[in-house]
């Protein structure tokens, strides 16, 4: 069954749900998201029984906002499996057998200011143990940066903690962990009923600098998928075996070091990329519907899907508000001017930037020889696209 939740459900997913009679749980949120007539709706009571009757229920959520409902209605074993992935400290503890030398520590928010940071090797990353969308995430390169980092974290929490339920973003505890170097990737995948890993999308996450921890550009291509499909499948399988994950979709972020070592950054349970992004562009790029593949337990034939895709880059561009201008001071965001940066934009999604810290999303197709358009938006603060009141 699928749960649809705020903040966003794409038209593509709505059509998928209706056209393939995928059961959608009839929560109050589902009633507010303008699902298409003819969508198969199951009652919350029926969904509760389905989850209770299945040792490994097959569940997909469009947003982690649905986790609260699941935690209240699912049996303990299933809830615990979600928590193993959603809580970053629990995830590090789970995967310690694979990475015994990886440093991490959990700290309460009210202890950050007095935490003995001199005991931590730099550079390191600090982020909420339960987080989302790079909120509250910082990289600390030197001990002297710690007081400023703590102040910045608390300022961001003050601005954003009301946006999501505590199951999605909970800044009461933080994890401090060693900095993982190398190229970063985002992977959409699921585990079959037998626990076998299936990759549904691979994206290279680009950054503008060593200090950058934002979510601006994610790019997929034939070369990226072919180069990493086998090793990422094996890697995802190792993690799944530790958690005994079955019938379980996920979005995993990982880094590949220069010597080829793979290390996970985090795993987002029961969904693919947030805001219906990576799954939707996978369909636009390759004709593969990840939602349907998970629902039907299908394995993509990547050798066939990648035919004719040489030299093409397919990207999700996250237009986060990095302008330095508060949303209530912005009179307008110039979406058409942003689109003019790209030779072949595939889709523009406008978001209410007064409610969320993002102006929208752009899906693009870029020829390899025109990668400069991606570098331009990657390094932009987007200030040039804002009209101030």
mmCIF file of C-alpha atoms in Angstrom:
data_model
loop_
_atom_site.group_PDB
_atom_site.id
_atom_site.type_symbol
_atom_site.label_atom_id
_atom_site.label_comp_id
_atom_site.label_asym_id
_atom_site.label_seq_id
_atom_site.Cartn_x
_atom_site.Cartn_y
_atom_site.Cartn_z
ATOM 1 C CA UNK A 1 0.000 0.000 0.000
ATOM 2 C CA UNK A 2 1.053 3.612 -0.553
ATOM 3 C CA UNK A 3 0.810 6.577 1.812
ATOM 4 C CA UNK A 4 0.569 10.030 0.249
ATOM 5 C CA UNK A 5 1.497 12.941 2.466
ATOM 6 C CA UNK A 6 2.493 16.560 2.463
ATOM 7 C CA UNK A 7 4.478 18.445 1.372
ATOM 8 C CA UNK A 8 4.112 17.263 -2.240
ATOM 9 C CA UNK A 9 2.713 14.557 -4.504
ATOM 10 C CA UNK A 10 3.536 14.778 -8.207
ATOM 11 C CA UNK A 11 1.042 14.440 -11.037
ATOM 12 C CA UNK A 12 3.112 11.528 -12.345
ATOM 13 C CA UNK A 13 2.690 9.594 -9.113
ATOM 14 C CA UNK A 14 -1.014 10.437 -8.983
ATOM 15 C CA UNK A 15 -1.462 8.972 -12.473
ATOM 16 C CA UNK A 16 0.566 5.905 -11.500
ATOM 17 C CA UNK A 17 -1.617 5.293 -8.455
ATOM 18 C CA UNK A 18 -4.850 5.614 -10.409
ATOM 19 C CA UNK A 19 -3.858 3.824 -13.603
ATOM 20 C CA UNK A 20 -2.465 0.774 -11.814
ATOM 21 C CA UNK A 21 -5.007 0.556 -8.982
ATOM 22 C CA UNK A 22 -2.329 0.838 -6.310
ATOM 23 C CA UNK A 23 -4.017 0.954 -2.877
ATOM 24 C CA UNK A 24 -3.654 4.329 -1.158
ATOM 25 C CA UNK A 25 -4.410 4.668 2.533
ATOM 26 C CA UNK A 26 -7.281 7.100 3.069
ATOM 27 C CA UNK A 27 -5.667 9.341 5.662
ATOM 28 C CA UNK A 28 -6.804 12.963 6.176
ATOM 29 C CA UNK A 29 -3.711 14.059 4.247
ATOM 30 C CA UNK A 30 -4.677 11.894 1.277
ATOM 31 C CA UNK A 31 -8.065 13.607 1.160
ATOM 32 C CA UNK A 32 -6.348 16.998 0.852
ATOM 33 C CA UNK A 33 -3.870 16.183 -1.914
ATOM 34 C CA UNK A 34 -6.235 16.123 -4.894
ATOM 35 C CA UNK A 35 -5.729 12.527 -5.921
ATOM 36 C CA UNK A 36 -7.277 11.659 -9.271
ATOM 37 C CA UNK A 37 -10.825 10.291 -9.498
ATOM 38 C CA UNK A 38 -10.707 6.513 -9.683
ATOM 39 C CA UNK A 39 -7.771 6.146 -7.292
ATOM 40 C CA UNK A 40 -8.081 3.011 -5.139
ATOM 41 C CA UNK A 41 -8.521 4.117 -1.530
ATOM 42 C CA UNK A 42 -8.364 1.757 1.449
ATOM 43 C CA UNK A 43 -9.510 2.799 4.902
ATOM 44 C CA UNK A 44 -7.091 3.451 7.729
ATOM 45 C CA UNK A 45 -8.683 0.564 9.634
ATOM 46 C CA UNK A 46 -8.105 -1.811 6.737
ATOM 47 C CA UNK A 47 -4.523 -0.574 6.354
ATOM 48 C CA UNK A 48 -3.886 -1.163 10.050
ATOM 49 C CA UNK A 49 -5.075 -4.760 9.710
ATOM 50 C CA UNK A 50 -2.945 -5.303 6.602
ATOM 51 C CA UNK A 51 0.161 -4.070 8.401
ATOM 52 C CA UNK A 52 -0.636 -6.089 11.526
ATOM 53 C CA UNK A 53 -1.202 -9.283 9.525
ATOM 54 C CA UNK A 54 2.046 -9.064 7.568
ATOM 55 C CA UNK A 55 5.434 -9.714 9.153
ATOM 56 C CA UNK A 56 7.004 -7.630 6.354
ATOM 57 C CA UNK A 57 4.300 -5.358 4.929
ATOM 58 C CA UNK A 58 4.960 -3.785 1.540
ATOM 59 C CA UNK A 59 4.644 -0.043 2.192
ATOM 60 C CA UNK A 60 5.722 3.061 0.268
ATOM 61 C CA UNK A 61 5.421 6.635 1.529
ATOM 62 C CA UNK A 62 5.720 9.779 -0.566
ATOM 63 C CA UNK A 63 6.951 11.617 2.517
ATOM 64 C CA UNK A 64 8.322 10.711 5.901
ATOM 65 C CA UNK A 65 5.433 12.733 7.319
ATOM 66 C CA UNK A 66 3.558 9.417 7.143
ATOM 67 C CA UNK A 67 5.917 7.735 9.600
ATOM 68 C CA UNK A 68 3.927 8.978 12.588
ATOM 69 C CA UNK A 69 0.842 7.076 11.406
ATOM 70 C CA UNK A 70 2.904 3.966 10.711
ATOM 71 C CA UNK A 71 4.622 4.031 14.105
ATOM 72 C CA UNK A 72 1.232 4.261 15.802
ATOM 73 C CA UNK A 73 -0.341 1.447 13.807
ATOM 74 C CA UNK A 74 2.422 -0.979 12.843
ATOM 75 C CA UNK A 75 3.661 -3.868 14.919
ATOM 76 C CA UNK A 76 6.928 -3.303 16.779
ATOM 77 C CA UNK A 77 9.186 -5.299 14.462
ATOM 78 C CA UNK A 78 8.273 -3.205 11.409
ATOM 79 C CA UNK A 79 8.510 0.094 13.303
ATOM 80 C CA UNK A 80 11.902 -0.905 14.667
ATOM 81 C CA UNK A 81 13.152 -1.615 11.148
ATOM 82 C CA UNK A 82 12.136 1.873 10.040
ATOM 83 C CA UNK A 83 13.822 3.389 13.094
ATOM 84 C CA UNK A 84 17.066 1.548 12.302
ATOM 85 C CA UNK A 85 17.325 3.553 9.099
ATOM 86 C CA UNK A 86 15.641 6.834 10.001
ATOM 87 C CA UNK A 87 17.641 7.444 13.184
ATOM 88 C CA UNK A 88 21.196 8.153 12.091
ATOM 89 C CA UNK A 89 22.731 7.028 15.380
ATOM 90 C CA UNK A 90 20.789 3.755 15.242
ATOM 91 C CA UNK A 91 21.928 3.290 11.633
ATOM 92 C CA UNK A 92 25.589 3.825 12.515
ATOM 93 C CA UNK A 93 25.212 1.324 15.344
ATOM 94 C CA UNK A 94 23.573 -1.185 12.971
ATOM 95 C CA UNK A 95 26.362 -0.906 10.398
ATOM 96 C CA UNK A 96 29.275 -0.872 12.859
ATOM 97 C CA UNK A 97 30.202 -4.490 11.907
ATOM 98 C CA UNK A 98 30.802 -3.306 8.331
ATOM 99 C CA UNK A 99 32.706 -0.174 9.348
ATOM 100 C CA UNK A 100 34.294 -0.880 12.747
ATOM 101 C CA UNK A 101 36.724 2.062 12.595
ATOM 102 C CA UNK A 102 34.149 4.708 11.715
ATOM 103 C CA UNK A 103 33.852 7.397 14.416
ATOM 104 C CA UNK A 104 30.438 8.692 15.509
ATOM 105 C CA UNK A 105 28.893 10.028 18.713
ATOM 106 C CA UNK A 106 25.446 11.217 19.745
ATOM 107 C CA UNK A 107 24.971 14.526 21.599
ATOM 108 C CA UNK A 108 21.828 16.134 23.004
ATOM 109 C CA UNK A 109 21.024 19.568 21.616
ATOM 110 C CA UNK A 110 21.234 21.154 25.066
ATOM 111 C CA UNK A 111 24.780 19.789 25.402
ATOM 112 C CA UNK A 112 26.160 21.110 22.108
ATOM 113 C CA UNK A 113 27.491 24.373 23.534
ATOM 114 C CA UNK A 114 29.477 22.577 26.238
ATOM 115 C CA UNK A 115 30.464 19.504 24.226
ATOM 116 C CA UNK A 116 34.257 18.872 24.460
ATOM 117 C CA UNK A 117 34.821 19.329 20.758
ATOM 118 C CA UNK A 118 38.589 19.188 21.179
ATOM 119 C CA UNK A 119 38.195 15.412 21.529
ATOM 120 C CA UNK A 120 36.869 15.135 17.947
ATOM 121 C CA UNK A 121 39.106 14.844 14.900
ATOM 122 C CA UNK A 122 38.400 17.402 12.179
ATOM 123 C CA UNK A 123 36.958 17.664 9.654
ATOM 124 C CA UNK A 124 33.670 16.195 10.844
ATOM 125 C CA UNK A 125 29.952 16.434 10.137
ATOM 126 C CA UNK A 126 27.218 17.289 12.624
ATOM 127 C CA UNK A 127 23.554 16.718 11.840
ATOM 128 C CA UNK A 128 20.282 15.902 13.611
ATOM 129 C CA UNK A 129 19.964 12.223 14.491
ATOM 130 C CA UNK A 130 16.521 12.433 12.877
ATOM 131 C CA UNK A 131 16.716 14.878 9.989
ATOM 132 C CA UNK A 132 15.685 15.778 6.456
ATOM 133 C CA UNK A 133 16.710 17.935 3.499
ATOM 134 C CA UNK A 134 20.150 18.987 4.858
ATOM 135 C CA UNK A 135 18.478 20.981 7.636
ATOM 136 C CA UNK A 136 20.807 21.434 10.604
ATOM 137 C CA UNK A 137 23.728 19.814 8.770
ATOM 138 C CA UNK A 138 27.163 21.432 9.076
ATOM 139 C CA UNK A 139 30.736 20.568 8.281
ATOM 140 C CA UNK A 140 33.324 21.597 10.870
ATOM 141 C CA UNK A 141 36.896 21.842 9.597
ATOM 142 C CA UNK A 142 38.582 23.196 12.737
ATOM 143 C CA UNK A 143 37.889 23.370 16.471
ATOM 144 C CA UNK A 144 37.702 27.175 16.352
ATOM 145 C CA UNK A 145 34.609 26.895 14.111
ATOM 146 C CA UNK A 146 32.604 25.002 16.728
ATOM 147 C CA UNK A 147 30.948 27.939 18.598
ATOM 148 C CA UNK A 148 29.867 29.562 15.337
ATOM 149 C CA UNK A 149 28.581 26.225 14.036
ATOM 150 C CA UNK A 150 26.466 25.637 17.146
ATOM 151 C CA UNK A 151 24.968 29.132 16.873
ATOM 152 C CA UNK A 152 24.187 28.578 13.194
ATOM 153 C CA UNK A 153 22.524 25.233 13.928
ATOM 154 C CA UNK A 154 20.256 26.755 16.569
ATOM 155 C CA UNK A 155 19.329 29.626 14.234
ATOM 156 C CA UNK A 156 18.343 27.173 11.504
ATOM 157 C CA UNK A 157 16.362 25.033 13.929
ATOM 158 C CA UNK A 158 14.432 28.106 15.008
ATOM 159 C CA UNK A 159 13.481 28.771 11.372
ATOM 160 C CA UNK A 160 12.672 25.225 10.252
ATOM 161 C CA UNK A 161 11.634 22.930 13.094
ATOM 162 C CA UNK A 162 7.933 23.731 12.590
ATOM 163 C CA UNK A 163 7.971 22.513 8.966
ATOM 164 C CA UNK A 164 7.938 18.768 9.576
ATOM 165 C CA UNK A 165 6.694 16.374 12.277
ATOM 166 C CA UNK A 166 9.190 15.042 14.809
ATOM 167 C CA UNK A 167 9.314 11.674 13.027
ATOM 168 C CA UNK A 168 10.881 13.524 10.066
ATOM 169 C CA UNK A 169 12.960 16.270 11.691
ATOM 170 C CA UNK A 170 13.779 16.142 15.374
ATOM 171 C CA UNK A 171 16.643 18.376 16.529
ATOM 172 C CA UNK A 172 16.664 17.164 20.131
ATOM 173 C CA UNK A 173 19.727 14.990 19.495
ATOM 174 C CA UNK A 174 22.603 15.268 17.023
ATOM 175 C CA UNK A 175 25.181 12.892 15.650
ATOM 176 C CA UNK A 176 28.791 13.978 15.191
ATOM 177 C CA UNK A 177 30.693 11.724 12.810
ATOM 178 C CA UNK A 178 33.903 11.642 10.881
ATOM 179 C CA UNK A 179 33.830 13.340 7.512
ATOM 180 C CA UNK A 180 33.369 10.879 4.672
ATOM 181 C CA UNK A 181 35.393 11.932 1.643
ATOM 182 C CA UNK A 182 34.942 11.072 -2.002
ATOM 183 C CA UNK A 183 32.187 11.368 -4.581
ATOM 184 C CA UNK A 184 28.648 11.346 -3.190
ATOM 185 C CA UNK A 185 25.790 9.399 -4.733
ATOM 186 C CA UNK A 186 22.070 9.000 -4.084
ATOM 187 C CA UNK A 187 20.469 5.650 -4.848
ATOM 188 C CA UNK A 188 16.813 4.639 -5.093
ATOM 189 C CA UNK A 189 16.384 0.954 -4.305
ATOM 190 C CA UNK A 190 14.175 -1.646 -2.690
ATOM 191 C CA UNK A 191 14.493 -5.067 -1.119
ATOM 192 C CA UNK A 192 12.311 -7.842 -2.491
ATOM 193 C CA UNK A 193 10.191 -10.161 -0.366
ATOM 194 C CA UNK A 194 13.297 -12.369 -0.169
ATOM 195 C CA UNK A 195 15.532 -9.464 0.870
ATOM 196 C CA UNK A 196 17.300 -9.139 -2.474
ATOM 197 C CA UNK A 197 18.456 -5.584 -3.398
ATOM 198 C CA UNK A 198 17.128 -3.943 -6.573
ATOM 199 C CA UNK A 199 18.547 -0.609 -7.804
ATOM 200 C CA UNK A 200 16.036 1.762 -9.439
ATOM 201 C CA UNK A 201 18.193 4.857 -9.896
ATOM 202 C CA UNK A 202 21.694 6.237 -9.279
ATOM 203 C CA UNK A 203 22.519 9.949 -9.019
ATOM 204 C CA UNK A 204 25.821 11.758 -8.577
ATOM 205 C CA UNK A 205 25.374 14.504 -5.968
ATOM 206 C CA UNK A 206 27.517 17.499 -6.884
ATOM 207 C CA UNK A 207 28.765 20.168 -4.465
ATOM 208 C CA UNK A 208 30.035 23.679 -5.070
ATOM 209 C CA UNK A 209 32.881 23.448 -2.529
ATOM 210 C CA UNK A 210 34.368 21.371 0.281
ATOM 211 C CA UNK A 211 32.132 23.188 2.784
ATOM 212 C CA UNK A 212 28.948 22.752 0.772
ATOM 213 C CA UNK A 213 26.391 20.359 2.334
ATOM 214 C CA UNK A 214 23.369 21.476 0.309
ATOM 215 C CA UNK A 215 21.113 19.538 -2.079
ATOM 216 C CA UNK A 216 21.425 21.574 -5.296
ATOM 217 C CA UNK A 217 22.283 19.217 -8.184
ATOM 218 C CA UNK A 218 21.767 15.445 -8.573
ATOM 219 C CA UNK A 219 22.714 13.957 -11.945
ATOM 220 C CA UNK A 220 22.077 10.553 -13.523
ATOM 221 C CA UNK A 221 23.460 9.209 -16.791
ATOM 222 C CA UNK A 222 24.152 6.000 -18.648
ATOM 223 C CA UNK A 223 27.816 6.194 -17.630
ATOM 224 C CA UNK A 224 27.010 6.764 -13.947
ATOM 225 C CA UNK A 225 24.613 3.820 -13.794
ATOM 226 C CA UNK A 226 26.795 1.415 -15.762
ATOM 227 C CA UNK A 227 29.886 2.269 -13.728
ATOM 228 C CA UNK A 228 28.277 1.804 -10.307
ATOM 229 C CA UNK A 229 25.290 -0.531 -10.683
ATOM 230 C CA UNK A 230 26.999 -3.778 -9.710
ATOM 231 C CA UNK A 231 28.998 -2.500 -6.734
ATOM 232 C CA UNK A 232 26.124 -0.395 -5.363
ATOM 233 C CA UNK A 233 23.757 -3.367 -5.608
ATOM 234 C CA UNK A 234 26.174 -5.478 -3.575
ATOM 235 C CA UNK A 235 26.665 -2.649 -1.066
ATOM 236 C CA UNK A 236 22.926 -2.113 -0.584
ATOM 237 C CA UNK A 237 22.574 -5.860 -0.128
ATOM 238 C CA UNK A 238 25.111 -5.901 2.710
ATOM 239 C CA UNK A 239 23.162 -3.254 4.611
ATOM 240 C CA UNK A 240 19.869 -5.011 3.975
ATOM 241 C CA UNK A 241 21.185 -8.264 5.379
ATOM 242 C CA UNK A 242 22.156 -6.557 8.631
ATOM 243 C CA UNK A 243 18.633 -5.158 9.009
ATOM 244 C CA UNK A 244 16.825 -8.187 7.527
ATOM 245 C CA UNK A 245 15.016 -5.747 5.229
ATOM 246 C CA UNK A 246 12.311 -7.186 2.979
ATOM 247 C CA UNK A 247 9.576 -5.500 0.912
ATOM 248 C CA UNK A 248 11.354 -2.284 1.795
ATOM 249 C CA UNK A 249 11.957 0.771 -0.441
ATOM 250 C CA UNK A 250 14.737 3.199 0.426
ATOM 251 C CA UNK A 251 16.794 6.182 -0.678
ATOM 252 C CA UNK A 252 20.422 5.786 0.336
ATOM 253 C CA UNK A 253 23.159 8.404 0.206
ATOM 254 C CA UNK A 254 26.720 7.150 0.094
ATOM 255 C CA UNK A 255 30.243 8.200 -0.757
ATOM 256 C CA UNK A 256 32.883 6.430 -2.800
ATOM 257 C CA UNK A 257 36.416 7.324 -1.746
ATOM 258 C CA UNK A 258 39.298 7.661 -4.156
ATOM 259 C CA UNK A 259 40.500 4.149 -3.276
ATOM 260 C CA UNK A 260 37.060 2.717 -4.094
ATOM 261 C CA UNK A 261 35.828 2.282 -0.518
ATOM 262 C CA UNK A 262 32.062 2.752 -0.084
ATOM 263 C CA UNK A 263 30.610 4.303 3.070
ATOM 264 C CA UNK A 264 26.922 5.091 3.699
ATOM 265 C CA UNK A 265 25.926 8.591 4.727
ATOM 266 C CA UNK A 266 22.314 7.831 5.574
ATOM 267 C CA UNK A 267 19.306 5.784 4.525
ATOM 268 C CA UNK A 268 15.829 7.252 4.141
ATOM 269 C CA UNK A 269 13.292 4.460 4.732
ATOM 270 C CA UNK A 270 10.091 3.637 2.820
ATOM 271 C CA UNK A 271 10.624 6.180 0.054
ATOM 272 C CA UNK A 272 12.789 7.237 -2.862
ATOM 273 C CA UNK A 273 14.080 10.793 -3.296
ATOM 274 C CA UNK A 274 11.981 13.347 -1.399
ATOM 275 C CA UNK A 275 9.356 15.555 -3.048
ATOM 276 C CA UNK A 276 8.823 12.924 -5.809
ATOM 277 C CA UNK A 277 12.102 13.950 -7.453
ATOM 278 C CA UNK A 278 14.537 11.152 -8.261
ATOM 279 C CA UNK A 279 11.870 8.564 -9.062
ATOM 280 C CA UNK A 280 10.027 10.937 -11.391
ATOM 281 C CA UNK A 281 13.111 11.991 -13.341
ATOM 282 C CA UNK A 282 14.116 8.331 -13.675
ATOM 283 C CA UNK A 283 10.867 7.843 -15.560
ATOM 284 C CA UNK A 284 11.470 10.928 -17.727
ATOM 285 C CA UNK A 285 15.042 9.877 -18.470
ATOM 286 C CA UNK A 286 14.825 6.126 -18.962
ATOM 287 C CA UNK A 287 11.154 5.162 -19.144
ATOM 288 C CA UNK A 288 11.360 3.243 -15.856
ATOM 289 C CA UNK A 289 8.618 3.864 -13.296
ATOM 290 C CA UNK A 290 10.265 3.150 -9.891
ATOM 291 C CA UNK A 291 6.951 3.306 -8.012
ATOM 292 C CA UNK A 292 5.462 0.616 -10.220
ATOM 293 C CA UNK A 293 8.643 -1.454 -10.170
ATOM 294 C CA UNK A 294 8.544 -1.590 -6.380
ATOM 295 C CA UNK A 295 4.799 -2.305 -6.273
ATOM 296 C CA UNK A 296 5.133 -5.151 -8.783
ATOM 297 C CA UNK A 297 8.514 -6.345 -7.453
ATOM 298 C CA UNK A 298 10.068 -5.902 -10.895
ATOM 299 C CA UNK A 299 13.762 -5.728 -11.749
ATOM 300 C CA UNK A 300 14.713 -3.148 -14.374
ATOM 301 C CA UNK A 301 16.621 -4.299 -17.452
ATOM 302 C CA UNK A 302 19.193 -1.511 -17.346
ATOM 303 C CA UNK A 303 21.008 -2.683 -20.466
ATOM 304 C CA UNK A 304 17.808 -2.065 -22.423
ATOM 305 C CA UNK A 305 16.753 1.104 -20.579
ATOM 306 C CA UNK A 306 20.107 2.813 -21.227
ATOM 307 C CA UNK A 307 20.068 2.314 -25.000
ATOM 308 C CA UNK A 308 20.344 5.627 -26.835
ATOM 309 C CA UNK A 309 21.276 7.572 -23.683
ATOM 310 C CA UNK A 310 24.958 8.132 -24.479
ATOM 311 C CA UNK A 311 26.200 11.665 -23.782
ATOM 312 C CA UNK A 312 23.037 12.725 -21.918
ATOM 313 C CA UNK A 313 22.846 13.931 -18.316
ATOM 314 C CA UNK A 314 19.537 13.966 -16.434
ATOM 315 C CA UNK A 315 19.494 16.227 -13.374
ATOM 316 C CA UNK A 316 17.330 17.270 -10.468
ATOM 317 C CA UNK A 317 18.073 20.890 -9.575
ATOM 318 C CA UNK A 318 16.885 21.883 -6.108
ATOM 319 C CA UNK A 319 16.151 25.603 -5.954
ATOM 320 C CA UNK A 320 16.689 25.972 -2.216
ATOM 321 C CA UNK A 321 16.571 29.398 -0.654
ATOM 322 C CA UNK A 322 20.278 30.100 -0.294
ATOM 323 C CA UNK A 323 19.818 33.756 -1.220
ATOM 324 C CA UNK A 324 20.340 35.170 2.258
ATOM 325 C CA UNK A 325 16.949 36.882 1.914
ATOM 326 C CA UNK A 326 14.093 35.889 4.221
ATOM 327 C CA UNK A 327 11.028 34.504 2.432
ATOM 328 C CA UNK A 328 8.751 37.254 3.779
ATOM 329 C CA UNK A 329 11.031 39.847 2.154
ATOM 330 C CA UNK A 330 10.807 38.236 -1.298
ATOM 331 C CA UNK A 331 8.243 39.712 -3.673
ATOM 332 C CA UNK A 332 8.795 37.202 -6.482
ATOM 333 C CA UNK A 333 11.078 34.465 -7.730
ATOM 334 C CA UNK A 334 11.920 34.606 -11.442
ATOM 335 C CA UNK A 335 11.316 31.030 -12.525
ATOM 336 C CA UNK A 336 11.495 31.719 -16.263
ATOM 337 C CA UNK A 337 14.902 33.328 -15.816
ATOM 338 C CA UNK A 338 16.103 30.163 -14.082
ATOM 339 C CA UNK A 339 14.773 28.008 -16.919
ATOM 340 C CA UNK A 340 16.710 30.124 -19.421
ATOM 341 C CA UNK A 341 19.921 28.726 -17.927
ATOM 342 C CA UNK A 342 19.154 25.313 -19.389
ATOM 343 C CA UNK A 343 19.134 24.118 -22.962
ATOM 344 C CA UNK A 344 16.470 21.457 -22.356
ATOM 345 C CA UNK A 345 14.444 21.791 -19.144
ATOM 346 C CA UNK A 346 12.076 18.851 -18.778
ATOM 347 C CA UNK A 347 9.872 20.025 -15.932
ATOM 348 C CA UNK A 348 9.527 22.937 -13.510
ATOM 349 C CA UNK A 349 7.859 22.497 -10.123
ATOM 350 C CA UNK A 350 7.049 25.659 -8.241
ATOM 351 C CA UNK A 351 6.911 25.389 -4.446
ATOM 352 C CA UNK A 352 5.438 27.823 -1.925
ATOM 353 C CA UNK A 353 8.711 29.259 -0.643
ATOM 354 C CA UNK A 354 6.899 31.019 2.190
ATOM 355 C CA UNK A 355 5.976 27.634 3.620
ATOM 356 C CA UNK A 356 9.142 25.690 2.765
ATOM 357 C CA UNK A 357 12.797 26.756 2.333
ATOM 358 C CA UNK A 358 12.791 25.933 -1.379
ATOM 359 C CA UNK A 359 11.569 27.826 -4.442
ATOM 360 C CA UNK A 360 11.055 24.735 -6.536
ATOM 361 C CA UNK A 361 12.671 21.986 -8.580
ATOM 362 C CA UNK A 362 13.865 21.823 -12.176
ATOM 363 C CA UNK A 363 14.358 18.571 -14.086
ATOM 364 C CA UNK A 364 16.782 18.941 -16.979
ATOM 365 C CA UNK A 365 18.393 17.029 -19.821
ATOM 366 C CA UNK A 366 21.906 18.259 -20.542
ATOM 367 C CA UNK A 367 24.376 17.291 -23.224
ATOM 368 C CA UNK A 368 27.756 16.357 -21.752
ATOM 369 C CA UNK A 369 29.423 19.196 -23.649
ATOM 370 C CA UNK A 370 27.061 21.698 -21.990
ATOM 371 C CA UNK A 371 27.745 20.792 -18.349
ATOM 372 C CA UNK A 372 28.577 24.418 -17.659
ATOM 373 C CA UNK A 373 24.850 25.119 -17.242
ATOM 374 C CA UNK A 374 24.790 22.730 -14.278
ATOM 375 C CA UNK A 375 27.937 24.257 -12.791
ATOM 376 C CA UNK A 376 26.396 27.723 -13.086
ATOM 377 C CA UNK A 377 23.318 26.872 -11.034
ATOM 378 C CA UNK A 378 25.413 24.778 -8.626
ATOM 379 C CA UNK A 379 27.536 27.787 -7.664
ATOM 380 C CA UNK A 380 24.705 30.319 -7.622
ATOM 381 C CA UNK A 381 23.100 31.613 -4.418
ATOM 382 C CA UNK A 382 19.983 32.258 -6.592
ATOM 383 C CA UNK A 383 20.016 35.846 -5.360
ATOM 384 C CA UNK A 384 19.928 37.066 -8.973
ATOM 385 C CA UNK A 385 16.510 35.428 -9.425
ATOM 386 C CA UNK A 386 14.839 37.130 -6.465
ATOM 387 C CA UNK A 387 12.846 40.355 -6.463
ATOM 388 C CA UNK A 388 12.840 41.951 -3.015
ATOM 389 C CA UNK A 389 9.830 43.797 -1.631
#
